[in-house]
Amino acid sequence: MLTRHQTAQLLVSFDRVLILCHRNPDGDTLGSGFALCRAFLNQGKKARVFCNDPIPEKFAYMVPEQQEDFVPLHIISVDVADPALLGPQTEQLIAPFSPVALSIDHHPTHKQFAQELYLEADSASCCEIVRELLREMGWEIDTGIANCLYTGLSTDTGCFKFSNTSPRTHRIAAEMIEMGADHTRINKVMFDTVTFNELELEQLALEKLWMSDDQKIAVLTITTDMLRKTGVSEAQLDRITALTRKISGVEVGITIKQRGEQNYKVSVRTAETMSASRICEQFGGGGHARAAGCQFDLRDPVIIREKLVEAVYKTAEEERCAAQ
Amino acid sequence: MLTRHQTAQLLVSFDRVLILCHRNPDGDTLGSGFALCRAFLNQGKKARVFCNDPIPEKFAYMVPEQQEDFVPLHIISVDVADPALLGPQTEQLIAPFSPVALSIDHHPTHKQFAQELYLEADSASCCEIVRELLREMGWEIDTGIANCLYTGLSTDTGCFKFSNTSPRTHRIAAEMIEMGADHTRINKVMFDTVTFNELELEQLALEKLWMSDDQKIAVLTITTDMLRKTGVSEAQLDRITALTRKISGVEVGITIKQRGEQNYKVSVRTAETMSASRICEQFGGGGHARAAGCQFDLRDPVIIREKLVEAVYKTAEEERCAAQ
């Protein structure tokens, strides 16, 4: 793995740079990608960003006015933990050229696929790493770059709310605001906007909220019928998935989302005490300590709920024994 | 008005200090009060905090273990913009002693009532001011003080989301985390907890959500019947009051809360374009540009809604003309 100084030197030597984001792009991969892209453009170099999937409208302000097409000389990936997350279109695009030259990432689970890697696994966001690299390179940050970097800082920490937020996250946010980041508008769009349809879906789902007798497990079920009725897409389900865990006293929040007649995707969110990934691993899924997922090829969501609730109590029991 | 240096000198000279918070206490008045109180105690001085109303359970961690009773020599108020906000019990308590010696505040609308005033009207929170004063005084910040100050920073800015958040807010947050503030737990309690009853009320209220034809005005009505049915108290209505403005496309969010058979309290929240206080002033109310309130002594909430909607369009028209 490279040091920060070596990475900075490498970046300074690059030109005609293609920057790759992960599929289903979020604020951090796009913020890192477009910040670097704008920094290269400011140096008179050629650079562009590519993502397998369309860039959601709410991130459109990050995209530079002109993105020129060119044959890439150096390829960088940002915030991509695994080559599988590049997506088939990206793989097709880069196949004729040299492999990915440099990967910049903050995921502890990073699977190395690029020639060189710069990883800061304890960084809350990839944008923090990009900011430190630009500092090392001595490249200036303009308002456009500040908007990109602020977006990654804010979205990957739930607006500075999650446990990953560090003193450095706050200090870089301070800098970005000084450099002109439109923090109020960015946060309004990212955290304070809900569509009427999403509220309707929340309504429908909450009508059938299931709570365990001890009020520690909450389960929401979202059927394809509910999605059809309200016109909400699967990409809009983040808010509702986060809702169950927010209920006072709830330690495990589960959302069961129907995808087909016999297919359900499950999201598990846990409070401080229990491992979400240990619950999901019992059904072939996985993830992080506080957020994990799994799938079921079953017809009846009630049976899925019963299996999950049983797994929660089993995991709780195992963790209790292990703690003794 | 005193300078920061003069205020610091005054504070250092104080002993047997009674610190007053505003009624209906929030994270910033309590954070400022208990941070100062703990700082005085650390110096071996006597200090205690008084608030007219009970301290909500979620702020209990701020209260020092023992709060000794004593005859006060110096009285300070924190985050109190107007003497009316001290409350009758506080007024009764301080009546036998000297008047308030020093007021520390950040409200631009501050009505001076204390002998001395230290005001930073552009500070996002009063806790930021207290932090700068402690720095000037050379008094150390321990974990307990860091928790108090972090709470004020975070709660007065909607977790660093609102436009009042400044680079200084972020830098002090960084310091407080370094000094041991339990930011994850504080933010979970302040921003990521909703009771089951609140969700039930949200359900009931959303069933009767009214939207204008252009989808720019959203009106929620909360009756005393709904509050009785769900067991939600008036102090728990912040979440639902904030909800209407979050709806995508909505420019004016209105919540009409019934308080008696013929009495309704109205909260108006506006997006970037319209003045909430100008809408409420038409009914004898007032407030800030983005958040204001008024009252109606009427029996029918539909008539109140119609009056408000008319006032919104009138205000919009006036602002359009004024802009030309």
CSV table of C-alpha atoms in Angstrom, one decimal, chain A residues 150 159-163 165 167 170-171 173-175 177-178 183-184 187-188 191-196 199 202-203 206-207 209 211 239 243 245-248, chain B residues 150 159-163 165 167 170-171 173-175 177-178 183-184 187-188 191-196 199 202-203 206-207 209 211 239 243 245-248:
chain,number,residue,atom,x,y,z
A,150,TYR,CA,-18.7,18.5,1.6
A,159,CYS,CA,-24.9,14.7,8.5
A,160,PHE,CA,-22.2,14.3,11.2
A,161,LYS,CA,-24.5,12.1,13.3
A,162,PHE,CA,-23.0,8.6,13.0
A,163,SER,CA,-20.2,7.1,15.2
A,165,THR,CA,-17.7,11.1,12.4
A,167,PRO,CA,-12.7,15.4,14.7
A,170,HIS,CA,-15.6,18.3,11.4
A,171,ARG,CA,-12.4,20.2,10.7
A,173,ALA,CA,-16.3,20.4,6.9
A,174,ALA,CA,-15.3,23.8,8.5
A,175,GLU,CA,-12.7,24.3,5.7
A,177,ILE,CA,-17.7,25.9,4.3
A,178,GLU,CA,-15.0,28.6,4.3
A,183,HIS,CA,-23.8,23.4,3.0
A,184,THR,CA,-27.4,24.5,3.7
A,187,ASN,CA,-28.1,19.2,3.5
A,188,LYS,CA,-31.6,20.2,2.7
A,191,PHE,CA,-31.5,15.0,4.6
A,192,ASP,CA,-34.6,17.2,4.7
A,193,THR,CA,-36.6,16.2,1.6
A,194,VAL,CA,-39.2,13.5,1.5
A,195,THR,CA,-41.6,13.0,-1.4
A,196,PHE,CA,-45.3,12.9,-1.0
A,199,LEU,CA,-45.0,9.6,3.0
A,202,GLU,CA,-44.7,5.1,5.1
A,203,GLN,CA,-48.4,5.4,6.0
A,206,LEU,CA,-46.8,1.7,9.4
A,207,GLU,CA,-50.4,0.5,9.3
A,209,LEU,CA,-46.0,-2.4,11.6
A,211,MET,CA,-43.7,-5.2,17.2
A,239,ARG,CA,-35.8,6.6,4.8
A,243,LEU,CA,-37.3,4.3,10.5
A,245,ARG,CA,-34.5,1.4,14.4
A,246,LYS,CA,-35.5,5.0,15.4
A,247,ILE,CA,-38.5,3.8,17.4
A,248,SER,CA,-37.8,4.4,21.1
B,150,TYR,CA,-21.5,19.3,22.2
B,159,CYS,CA,-27.0,18.3,13.9
B,160,PHE,CA,-24.9,20.7,11.8
B,161,LYS,CA,-27.6,20.8,9.1
B,162,PHE,CA,-29.1,24.3,9.4
B,163,SER,CA,-27.7,27.5,7.7
B,165,THR,CA,-23.8,26.2,11.2
B,167,PRO,CA,-16.8,26.8,10.4
B,170,HIS,CA,-17.6,22.5,13.3
B,171,ARG,CA,-14.2,23.2,14.8
B,173,ALA,CA,-17.5,20.1,17.7
B,174,ALA,CA,-14.1,18.5,16.6
B,175,GLU,CA,-12.5,19.7,19.9
B,177,ILE,CA,-15.2,15.0,20.4
B,178,GLU,CA,-11.4,15.0,21.2
B,183,HIS,CA,-21.4,12.4,20.2
B,184,THR,CA,-22.9,9.2,18.9
B,187,ASN,CA,-27.1,12.5,18.5
B,188,LYS,CA,-29.0,9.2,18.6
B,191,PHE,CA,-32.2,13.1,16.4
B,192,ASP,CA,-32.7,9.4,15.9
B,193,THR,CA,-35.4,8.5,18.4
B,194,VAL,CA,-39.1,8.6,17.7
B,195,THR,CA,-41.7,7.0,20.1
B,196,PHE,CA,-44.3,4.6,18.9
B,199,LEU,CA,-45.5,7.5,14.8
B,202,GLU,CA,-48.0,11.0,12.4
B,203,GLN,CA,-50.2,8.3,10.9
B,206,LEU,CA,-51.1,12.3,7.6
B,207,GLU,CA,-54.4,10.6,6.8
B,209,LEU,CA,-52.9,16.0,5.2
B,211,MET,CA,-52.2,20.0,0.0
B,239,ARG,CA,-40.9,16.2,14.7
B,243,LEU,CA,-42.5,17.2,8.6
B,245,ARG,CA,-41.7,21.5,5.1
B,246,LYS,CA,-39.7,18.4,4.2
B,247,ILE,CA,-42.2,17.3,1.6
B,248,SER,CA,-40.6,17.7,-1.8
